[in-house]
XYZ file of C-alpha atoms in Angstrom:
655
model
C 12.755 -31.098 4.737
C 8.822 -32.614 5.032
C 8.538 -35.873 3.748
C 6.499 -35.249 0.820
C 9.181 -32.942 -0.483
C 10.217 -34.113 -4.276
C 13.111 -36.220 -4.435
C 13.973 -33.676 -6.883
C 14.428 -31.200 -4.465
C 15.978 -33.353 -2.339
C 19.151 -34.603 -4.412
C 19.113 -30.765 -4.814
C 19.586 -30.254 -0.908
C 21.967 -32.847 -0.832
C 24.610 -31.225 -3.731
C 23.893 -27.711 -1.741
C 24.896 -29.525 1.574
C 27.960 -31.427 0.173
C 28.779 -27.948 -1.135
C 28.725 -26.555 2.498
C 30.812 -29.304 3.925
C 32.973 -28.491 0.876
C 33.388 -24.469 2.121
C 34.093 -25.440 5.611
C 36.830 -27.505 4.805
C 38.580 -25.174 2.483
C 38.072 -22.671 5.534
C 39.767 -24.824 7.766
C 42.994 -24.739 5.470
C 42.624 -20.868 6.038
C 41.834 -20.469 2.100
C 40.933 -16.849 2.024
C 39.445 -16.937 -1.424
C 35.216 -16.419 -2.198
C 33.484 -19.775 -2.279
C 31.074 -19.105 -4.891
C 27.719 -21.416 -4.941
C 27.309 -23.726 -7.732
C 25.897 -22.774 -11.069
C 22.623 -24.207 -9.478
C 22.131 -22.064 -7.045
C 23.221 -18.676 -9.284
C 20.595 -19.155 -11.469
C 18.697 -16.529 -12.926
C 14.813 -17.537 -11.785
C 13.165 -15.432 -13.721
C 12.660 -13.808 -17.680
C 15.116 -11.436 -18.104
C 12.625 -9.213 -19.300
C 10.471 -9.037 -16.412
C 13.298 -6.671 -14.548
C 13.928 -9.676 -12.019
C 17.641 -10.484 -11.170
C 19.402 -13.846 -9.833
C 18.911 -14.047 -6.366
C 20.552 -13.066 -3.758
C 23.920 -14.811 -3.179
C 24.919 -15.999 0.598
C 27.316 -13.698 2.208
C 30.763 -15.248 1.705
C 32.609 -16.303 5.138
C 35.516 -15.237 6.030
C 38.098 -17.190 8.173
C 38.432 -14.213 10.552
C 34.895 -13.521 10.761
C 33.486 -14.204 14.516
C 29.743 -14.908 13.037
C 31.077 -18.056 10.565
C 29.599 -20.599 12.856
C 26.241 -19.039 12.692
C 26.388 -18.159 9.171
C 26.935 -21.729 8.348
C 24.854 -22.903 10.795
C 21.891 -20.714 9.198
C 22.575 -21.732 5.463
C 22.681 -25.779 6.631
C 19.108 -25.053 8.279
C 17.254 -23.049 5.876
C 18.685 -24.229 1.943
C 15.624 -21.908 0.680
C 17.048 -18.595 2.153
C 18.065 -17.413 -0.833
C 14.378 -17.419 -1.993
C 13.055 -13.328 -1.862
C 9.713 -11.684 -2.312
C 9.751 -10.333 -5.972
C 8.463 -6.733 -4.665
C 11.149 -6.313 -2.611
C 14.188 -8.313 -3.131
C 17.713 -7.647 -4.853
C 18.336 -4.773 -6.988
C 15.557 -2.065 -7.021
C 13.018 -2.023 -9.552
C 12.760 1.175 -11.748
C 10.405 2.904 -14.372
C 11.284 5.270 -17.007
C 8.194 7.867 -18.087
C 8.441 8.785 -21.420
C 10.005 11.967 -21.223
C 12.998 10.166 -19.456
C 12.816 10.735 -15.596
C 13.610 8.041 -13.826
C 10.932 6.829 -10.991
C 11.554 4.322 -8.350
C 9.167 1.596 -7.906
C 8.295 0.937 -3.634
C 7.773 -2.402 -2.366
C 4.504 -2.023 -0.798
C 3.321 1.126 -3.329
C -0.275 0.357 -4.959
C 1.084 2.507 -8.179
C 4.349 0.127 -8.579
C 2.320 -3.019 -7.847
C 0.161 -2.208 -10.999
C 3.081 -1.602 -12.980
C 4.811 -4.563 -12.308
C 1.546 -5.998 -12.949
C 1.495 -4.521 -16.108
C 5.127 -4.652 -16.939
C 4.562 -8.672 -16.326
C 2.103 -9.027 -18.333
C 2.667 -7.063 -21.323
C 6.095 -8.724 -21.477
C 4.483 -11.921 -21.326
C 2.128 -11.337 -24.099
C 4.081 -9.307 -26.432
C 7.565 -10.541 -25.516
C 8.841 -6.277 -24.928
C 9.023 -4.053 -22.624
C 5.471 -2.092 -21.374
C 5.548 1.202 -23.186
C 4.735 4.484 -20.374
C 3.455 6.620 -22.982
C 0.158 6.255 -21.327
C 0.738 5.972 -17.904
C 0.323 8.654 -15.370
C 3.760 9.156 -13.222
C 4.332 11.233 -10.457
C 3.383 14.737 -10.547
C 1.967 14.384 -14.272
C -1.481 14.353 -14.503
C -1.926 18.057 -13.010
C -0.459 21.438 -13.800
C 0.203 23.896 -11.086
C 1.529 26.166 -13.490
C 4.179 27.442 -10.951
C 7.908 26.827 -11.586
C 9.013 27.111 -8.164
C 9.688 31.115 -8.195
C 8.766 32.815 -4.709
C 7.827 36.013 -6.816
C 4.236 35.820 -8.500
C 3.233 37.849 -11.216
C 0.716 40.185 -9.931
C -2.288 39.112 -12.191
C -1.327 35.382 -10.808
C -2.397 36.579 -7.325
C -6.127 35.412 -6.606
C -8.625 36.961 -5.195
C -9.432 36.253 -1.811
C -13.527 34.830 -1.601
C -15.943 36.946 0.304
C -16.568 36.344 4.016
C -19.434 34.098 4.016
C -17.983 32.642 0.877
C -14.863 31.846 2.969
C -16.794 29.985 5.666
C -18.811 28.000 3.715
C -15.414 26.727 1.666
C -13.774 26.306 5.232
C -17.186 24.552 7.048
C -17.054 22.528 3.908
C -12.902 21.401 4.932
C -14.516 20.584 8.206
C -16.677 18.198 6.905
C -15.039 16.475 4.845
C -11.761 15.911 6.541
C -11.810 17.609 10.144
C -12.876 13.971 11.846
C -9.737 12.002 9.981
C -7.360 14.982 10.690
C -6.361 17.838 12.279
C -5.264 20.499 10.032
C -6.409 23.924 11.942
C -6.907 24.923 15.528
C -10.183 26.167 15.270
C -9.771 28.535 18.164
C -6.640 30.312 16.681
C -7.734 30.422 13.236
C -11.248 31.846 13.381
C -10.135 34.574 15.528
C -7.666 35.426 12.786
C -10.165 35.029 10.223
C -12.614 37.499 12.076
C -9.799 39.750 12.149
C -8.899 39.399 8.277
C -12.165 40.238 7.498
C -12.618 43.118 10.080
C -9.518 45.012 8.380
C -9.540 47.066 5.329
C -8.859 45.340 2.126
C -5.867 47.391 1.266
C -4.393 46.246 3.861
C -1.335 43.925 2.466
C -1.600 40.322 4.386
C 1.236 38.239 5.931
C 2.124 35.655 8.321
C 1.799 31.986 8.654
C -2.092 32.533 9.650
C -2.708 33.982 5.789
C -0.760 31.053 4.317
C -2.828 29.009 6.514
C -5.766 30.723 5.370
C -5.083 30.185 1.747
C -4.310 26.567 2.312
C -7.934 26.249 3.674
C -9.288 28.036 0.775
C -7.692 25.354 -1.767
C -8.738 22.422 0.013
C -12.457 23.995 0.138
C -12.577 25.026 -3.741
C -11.025 21.550 -4.501
C -14.235 19.611 -2.646
C -16.989 21.853 -4.265
C -15.457 22.678 -6.984
C -16.036 19.893 -9.843
C -15.497 22.026 -13.324
C -11.792 21.620 -14.615
C -10.044 24.549 -16.386
C -8.037 22.121 -18.349
C -5.250 20.310 -16.194
C -5.302 22.905 -13.743
C -6.661 21.282 -10.187
C -9.308 23.458 -8.126
C -7.803 25.395 -5.480
C -4.386 25.346 -7.332
C -4.311 29.553 -7.617
C -4.476 29.575 -3.720
C -2.262 26.574 -3.131
C 0.345 28.144 -5.078
C 0.125 31.696 -3.412
C 0.577 30.070 0.135
C 3.637 28.008 -1.325
C 4.960 31.182 -2.498
C 4.575 32.809 1.143
C 5.623 29.813 2.556
C 9.186 30.634 4.522
C 12.143 28.998 4.572
C 12.176 26.317 6.764
C 14.346 28.176 9.465
C 12.025 30.578 9.901
C 9.068 27.835 10.043
C 10.840 26.639 13.530
C 10.096 29.570 15.417
C 6.515 29.386 15.050
C 6.323 25.603 14.895
C 3.019 24.215 16.304
C 1.687 26.170 13.266
C 4.164 25.738 10.639
C 3.481 21.816 11.300
C -0.175 22.456 10.929
C 0.786 24.131 7.445
C 3.108 20.953 6.264
C 0.265 18.917 6.891
C -1.880 20.831 4.813
C 0.491 21.210 1.883
C 1.376 17.466 2.212
C -2.483 16.457 2.218
C -2.972 18.574 -1.133
C -0.018 17.362 -3.027
C -0.992 13.630 -2.136
C -4.501 14.563 -3.970
C -2.990 15.867 -6.703
C -0.667 12.620 -6.820
C 2.420 14.685 -6.075
C 3.247 11.679 -4.209
C 6.893 11.994 -3.409
C 6.460 15.939 -2.608
C 4.058 15.154 0.170
C 6.026 12.513 1.433
C 8.944 15.514 1.832
C 6.771 17.945 3.333
C 4.946 14.975 5.612
C 8.551 14.177 6.565
C 9.212 17.986 7.493
C 6.081 17.819 9.555
C 7.315 14.814 11.708
C 10.708 15.990 12.164
C 9.202 19.549 13.138
C 6.852 18.044 15.757
C 9.339 15.714 17.623
C 11.872 18.275 17.550
C 8.736 20.265 19.885
C 8.792 16.949 21.950
C 5.411 16.147 20.373
C 5.818 12.462 20.553
C 5.833 12.451 24.259
C 3.821 13.096 26.600
C 3.944 16.664 27.347
C 3.398 18.210 30.477
C 0.224 19.821 31.037
C 1.044 21.861 34.029
C 3.986 23.489 32.209
C 2.541 24.008 28.476
C -1.124 24.136 29.395
C -4.236 22.068 28.747
C -4.750 24.116 25.436
C -1.396 23.301 24.183
C -0.785 20.030 24.606
C -4.389 18.874 23.339
C -3.320 21.129 20.105
C -0.189 19.327 19.741
C -1.507 15.751 20.511
C -4.051 16.161 17.712
C -1.326 17.323 15.432
C 0.974 14.703 16.389
C -1.515 11.979 15.428
C -2.211 13.285 12.381
C 1.006 13.468 11.414
C 1.908 10.280 12.569
C -0.944 8.943 10.549
C -0.276 10.479 7.266
C 3.416 10.193 7.556
C 2.587 6.291 7.532
C 0.237 6.228 5.073
C 1.662 8.311 2.576
C 5.368 5.946 3.594
C 3.739 2.876 2.691
C 2.287 4.003 -0.787
C 5.767 5.482 -1.672
C 6.486 1.557 -0.860
C 9.346 3.122 1.519
C 10.621 2.468 4.915
C 8.895 3.819 7.753
C 10.591 6.562 8.966
C 10.049 6.156 13.297
C 9.666 3.353 15.088
C 6.755 2.752 17.444
C 8.898 2.549 20.527
C 9.844 6.525 20.959
C 6.054 7.579 20.863
C 4.874 8.278 23.806
C 2.512 10.976 23.337
C -1.292 10.371 24.727
C -4.649 10.767 22.722
C -6.545 14.153 22.034
C -9.628 15.088 24.606
C -12.612 15.878 22.637
C -15.057 16.787 25.117
C -18.650 15.345 23.977
C -17.377 13.187 21.313
C -16.028 9.857 22.787
C -16.563 8.692 18.999
C -13.798 11.242 17.700
C -11.769 9.669 20.249
C -12.669 6.102 19.377
C -11.969 7.017 15.847
C -8.088 8.544 16.119
C -7.456 5.543 18.217
C -8.602 3.084 15.277
C -6.620 5.132 12.739
C -3.978 4.851 14.679
C -3.550 0.846 15.005
C -4.632 0.747 11.474
C -1.638 2.635 10.831
C 0.240 1.139 12.951
C -0.581 -2.388 10.937
C 0.154 -0.360 7.508
C 4.130 0.301 9.235
C 4.069 -3.909 10.068
C 2.932 -5.003 6.862
C 5.583 -2.703 4.939
C 8.321 -3.701 7.617
C 7.486 -7.232 7.096
C 6.039 -8.791 4.452
C 7.767 -5.894 2.358
C 10.529 -5.803 4.324
C 14.332 -5.110 2.138
C 15.062 -8.533 0.799
C 12.148 -9.921 1.781
C 12.540 -13.771 1.819
C 9.653 -15.481 0.283
C 10.413 -18.859 1.972
C 9.165 -19.807 5.600
C 9.348 -16.757 6.712
C 7.138 -14.958 4.141
C 3.687 -17.108 5.028
C 4.585 -16.569 8.781
C 4.679 -12.807 8.187
C 1.997 -12.859 6.444
C 0.647 -14.857 9.447
C 1.581 -12.420 11.830
C 0.147 -9.751 9.836
C -3.381 -11.110 9.743
C -3.106 -11.735 13.238
C -2.734 -8.462 14.032
C -5.304 -7.222 11.629
C -7.863 -9.915 13.051
C -7.490 -8.446 16.667
C -9.225 -5.552 15.257
C -11.847 -6.924 13.517
C -14.466 -7.169 16.035
C -13.409 -3.593 17.411
C -14.133 -2.210 14.276
C -17.386 -3.727 13.805
C -18.845 -2.874 16.920
C -17.183 0.423 17.369
C -17.439 1.939 14.049
C -21.101 -0.521 12.200
C -21.264 0.520 8.940
C -24.934 -0.233 8.128
C -24.375 -0.763 4.346
C -28.185 -2.132 4.461
C -28.713 1.155 5.418
C -32.030 0.140 7.020
C -31.773 2.125 10.528
C -29.396 4.902 9.490
C -26.669 6.307 6.429
C -23.486 4.799 6.622
C -21.275 6.713 8.396
C -17.812 8.451 6.251
C -15.699 7.816 9.727
C -16.695 4.502 9.698
C -16.098 4.053 5.901
C -12.878 5.619 5.387
C -11.434 3.376 8.782
C -13.301 -0.228 7.383
C -11.604 0.691 3.534
C -7.961 1.121 5.439
C -8.798 -2.187 7.114
C -9.540 -4.171 4.002
C -6.720 -2.447 2.207
C -4.399 -3.963 5.021
C -5.960 -7.524 3.965
C -5.222 -6.787 0.413
C -1.807 -5.404 1.076
C -0.880 -8.043 2.747
C -1.909 -11.242 1.025
C -1.176 -9.724 -3.094
C 2.216 -10.795 -3.246
C 0.503 -14.235 -3.667
C -1.281 -12.988 -6.476
C 1.239 -11.702 -8.177
C 3.358 -14.716 -7.513
C 0.987 -16.911 -9.164
C -0.035 -15.110 -12.000
C 3.538 -15.315 -13.082
C 3.581 -19.141 -12.760
C 0.464 -18.873 -14.647
C 2.260 -17.230 -17.629
C 5.595 -19.198 -17.261
C 3.171 -22.360 -16.806
C -0.461 -22.364 -17.471
C -0.443 -25.980 -17.558
C 0.306 -26.840 -13.856
C -0.369 -23.661 -12.426
C -4.392 -24.883 -11.480
C -2.606 -28.001 -10.593
C -0.433 -26.610 -8.264
C -2.816 -24.289 -6.357
C -5.535 -26.680 -5.666
C -3.233 -28.535 -3.575
C -2.763 -26.139 -0.830
C -5.885 -24.631 0.391
C -4.144 -22.782 2.901
C -2.418 -20.435 0.409
C -5.804 -20.402 -1.576
C -7.973 -19.346 1.143
C -5.476 -16.446 1.881
C -5.908 -15.511 -2.145
C -9.693 -15.882 -1.618
C -9.347 -13.784 1.111
C -7.670 -10.875 -0.485
C -10.517 -11.064 -3.257
C -13.307 -10.801 -0.562
C -11.449 -7.966 1.156
C -10.877 -6.462 -2.768
C -15.218 -6.779 -3.095
C -15.693 -5.151 0.747
C -14.405 -2.106 -0.558
C -16.386 -2.231 -3.798
C -19.242 -2.749 -1.628
C -18.853 -0.275 0.989
C -17.918 2.447 -1.887
C -20.996 1.506 -4.013
C -23.148 2.425 -0.685
C -21.119 5.756 -0.346
C -21.706 6.417 -4.036
C -25.391 5.664 -3.689
C -25.595 8.644 -0.703
C -23.198 10.995 -2.380
C -20.693 10.612 -0.255
C -17.312 9.323 -2.415
C -14.479 11.585 -1.882
C -13.576 12.557 -4.998
C -10.792 14.956 -4.119
C -8.627 13.520 -1.488
C -6.810 9.819 -2.513
C -8.280 7.901 -0.030
C -11.958 6.292 -2.243
C -9.801 6.382 -5.168
C -6.936 4.682 -3.855
C -9.317 1.547 -2.590
C -10.966 1.349 -5.317
C -7.974 1.202 -7.377
C -6.366 -1.201 -5.399
C -9.441 -3.546 -4.922
C -9.912 -3.448 -9.115
C -6.274 -4.421 -9.992
C -6.976 -7.644 -7.509
C -10.181 -8.233 -9.070
C -8.687 -8.153 -12.571
C -5.769 -10.533 -11.979
C -7.689 -13.644 -10.317
C -9.555 -14.916 -13.311
C -6.267 -15.283 -14.557
C -4.846 -17.239 -12.195
C -7.807 -19.197 -11.654
C -11.345 -18.656 -14.179
C -13.211 -20.041 -10.531
C -12.281 -16.215 -9.277
C -14.108 -14.108 -11.610
C -16.384 -11.312 -10.959
C -17.479 -9.463 -13.919
C -20.639 -8.348 -11.405
C -18.037 -6.394 -9.129
C -15.797 -4.649 -11.582
C -18.634 -2.849 -13.456
C -19.622 -1.606 -10.011
C -15.976 -0.497 -9.214
C -16.033 1.069 -13.135
C -19.172 2.461 -11.972
C -17.823 4.249 -9.349
C -14.450 5.173 -11.352
C -17.083 7.106 -13.271
C -18.468 9.158 -10.756
C -15.103 10.299 -9.378
C -14.046 11.275 -12.829
C -17.427 13.130 -13.461
C -16.376 15.107 -10.621
C -13.147 16.514 -11.924
C -11.020 14.083 -10.776
C -8.354 13.737 -13.862
C -6.139 11.126 -11.714
C -9.030 8.409 -11.575
C -9.062 8.969 -15.157
C -5.447 7.588 -15.844
C -5.871 4.989 -13.007
C -9.130 3.514 -14.867
C -7.587 3.839 -18.629
C -4.107 1.582 -16.896
C -6.812 -0.731 -15.510
C -8.695 -1.204 -18.431
C -5.193 -1.888 -20.138
C -4.279 -4.696 -17.777
C -8.132 -5.990 -18.417
C -6.920 -6.186 -22.304
C -3.893 -7.691 -21.576
C -5.126 -10.707 -19.295
C -7.905 -10.841 -21.656
C -4.981 -12.030 -24.731
C -3.998 -14.887 -22.400
C -6.212 -18.051 -22.258
C -7.760 -18.934 -19.255
C -9.164 -22.460 -19.554
C -5.807 -24.094 -22.164
C -2.525 -24.086 -22.438
C -0.895 -21.550 -24.737
C 2.642 -21.725 -26.643
C 5.229 -19.847 -24.919
C 7.873 -18.371 -26.700
C 10.229 -20.000 -24.761
C 10.151 -23.200 -23.060
C 9.295 -23.394 -19.355
C 12.308 -24.363 -17.310
C 12.166 -26.805 -14.749
C 15.403 -27.301 -12.712
C 16.605 -30.925 -12.194
C 13.102 -32.248 -14.006
C 15.238 -34.111 -16.596
C 12.997 -36.330 -18.630
C 10.513 -37.331 -16.258
C 6.876 -36.879 -17.996
C 4.915 -36.757 -14.778
C 5.329 -33.023 -13.906
C 2.200 -32.669 -12.947
C 2.125 -35.185 -10.470
C 5.712 -34.386 -8.835
C 4.372 -30.691 -8.922
C 1.652 -31.671 -6.817
C 3.436 -34.431 -4.492
C 5.777 -31.304 -3.302
C 2.844 -29.517 -1.635
C 0.979 -29.800 1.125
C -2.609 -30.574 1.633
C -4.734 -28.145 4.354
C -3.400 -29.425 7.534
C -6.258 -27.787 9.643
C -9.011 -29.984 10.188
C -12.241 -27.920 12.499
C -11.113 -24.448 11.513
C -13.847 -22.361 10.102
C -11.916 -21.448 6.919
C -9.360 -24.848 6.495
C -12.080 -25.774 3.968
C -11.785 -24.640 0.541
C -13.361 -21.131 0.373
C -14.456 -21.961 -3.383
C -16.251 -24.356 -2.747
C -18.794 -23.327 0.322
C -21.561 -21.431 -0.627
C -22.232 -19.492 2.606
C -18.830 -17.644 1.666
C -20.052 -16.949 -1.188
C -18.584 -13.733 -3.131
C -20.813 -12.742 -5.439
C -23.616 -12.541 -2.475
C -23.644 -9.015 -1.909
C -25.587 -9.198 1.625
C -23.096 -11.882 2.665
C -20.477 -8.843 2.282
C -22.093 -6.808 4.405
C -20.080 -7.639 7.665
C -16.901 -8.882 5.728
C -14.941 -12.084 7.653
C -14.680 -11.881 11.702
C -11.627 -12.206 13.864
C -12.412 -15.649 14.421
C -12.583 -16.635 10.607
C -9.274 -14.558 9.988
C -7.234 -16.271 12.623
C -8.493 -19.151 11.284
C -6.667 -18.718 8.209
C -3.582 -17.217 9.392
C -3.665 -19.789 12.157
C -3.900 -22.333 9.523
C -0.383 -21.436 8.013
C 1.906 -24.018 9.089
C 5.753 -24.942 8.583
C 4.225 -27.655 5.939
C 2.738 -24.714 4.092
C 5.930 -22.453 4.429
C 7.748 -25.264 2.848
C 5.013 -25.385 0.193
C 6.142 -21.644 -0.580
C 9.466 -22.715 -1.060
C 9.383 -25.056 -2.952
C 6.749 -23.834 -5.524
C 9.295 -20.633 -6.004
C 11.985 -23.268 -6.500
C 9.754 -25.653 -9.486
C 8.322 -22.717 -11.106
C 11.086 -20.883 -11.476
C 9.394 -17.795 -10.166
C 13.203 -15.835 -9.851
């Protein structure tokens, strides 16, 4: 342990080591009974009302287990190994909707994170569970008006638009998402379109092409139709008709290439309607169908032909990206390892920028998977490994920073040209990676603030490195708002697909939490910008944005009930294990946390005190942090910070 660790913690460690020695002695006597840890290490570290459970016990060794020695050695070396990330540890977290249906709160999910913060805050303020009647749950916002039956009423079959109208809708789809995702093969699809409109309208349409066509009409309507009819989604009638005609999966496998494209379209449309679980299932089916056809491999052009191979490459990387992003948004484990993927990038003759865009999109998707699998790993350790995993994730992000800025400059000042929609999307995804990787610290310190307001600022101010990580989270949140504000000024906000809404939702949650932890992290001007962006998305007919905004307003109201500058009388006393009657609690807490040890790094100092890094200066946000600056923060995370994190979790009774 570090030399500045408190004596209290050392006494706990000595007791723990003595217990391990007793276990070894008993094992040597062939005592096969499990030996429980002392009550001190079984203690519930967080209020029951917060849904947290006891830290998982260290597994009990058996004399017949060949791994006894290494396991006990691991316990001896890492006495904080029972500490875990509250967002991914122990028994899974669930929340029930008003109708009684229970939903799993995934670990890296933005949706789940907000509900955890809402629950934590509501339980602290009112000492009771959060009512869920006003919250939006999966698939509850839009009404598709379909019970799942394949046979429609004749009156429900939508009228196909004229050829000119259909061309307008399809071209809108190409412009709005064709640069990011491959949804159809233009040569084959347009040939089918001309063939369809050349036939007499009395001809009964059928086949996969027609289903594909209906899905494109649904997307087109979603992009252009802003007038709502109750809670029916725009384009819903075409989407439902496509699902009614969709064959069984065993039939889809007979035409796997177009079927995979269709499954991608269905998944993306459902994601736009907040049917996240269904979208995840459909993209999972697309992933397995693509793999069954070998699309994840280097498909031989000499055997399959140039056109087929290029089409399959476009399909594969669309499936890959959507699968990783949707899985992360669900907070679930990723489905495929990159070690099994060998596909090449598709060629876009005359458009190197499109190839570069897909390449960057893939890299960002891989970082998303890395964050989900490390920072949010099941039973993810919130001890020395947590900050080291955060450091690794930030290093991966930093490696993309300069490439992203050089290849896809944003031009947010708009002096030379307008904002590129593709560049904006990639930068938004990049900053989401930073926020998702660092926001567990926001959650931890919000909980510390609730449980021990008189000591939170003292504890936070003692580790500049950890504070800089939180500051980085907030800076990226403001970067996202800045990018979206520029898109808004050019009428380029995406109001149907979910990626702009996801960005503004993620960033606003972080900026609402921050001042409750430290009043210096208060940015009302940025929150005002965020709500104007919400307003525009809502005015464009997006019902999901309306519910998301109401949840954020609820969080804002709850947090405003908690004093920022002074202590409050808690309903129950805060427990500091082993503190006894020592009156100098703040001093002891401060002595267990490290000072910054990275002199010379650009961000080793307190970011709050540097006017050159003022986050209220919009011009200062044009470029964002460079690769060198991000790496400086990551490199500043050393073992002393890792021990600080372990001690903070113990001393503040996080869980």
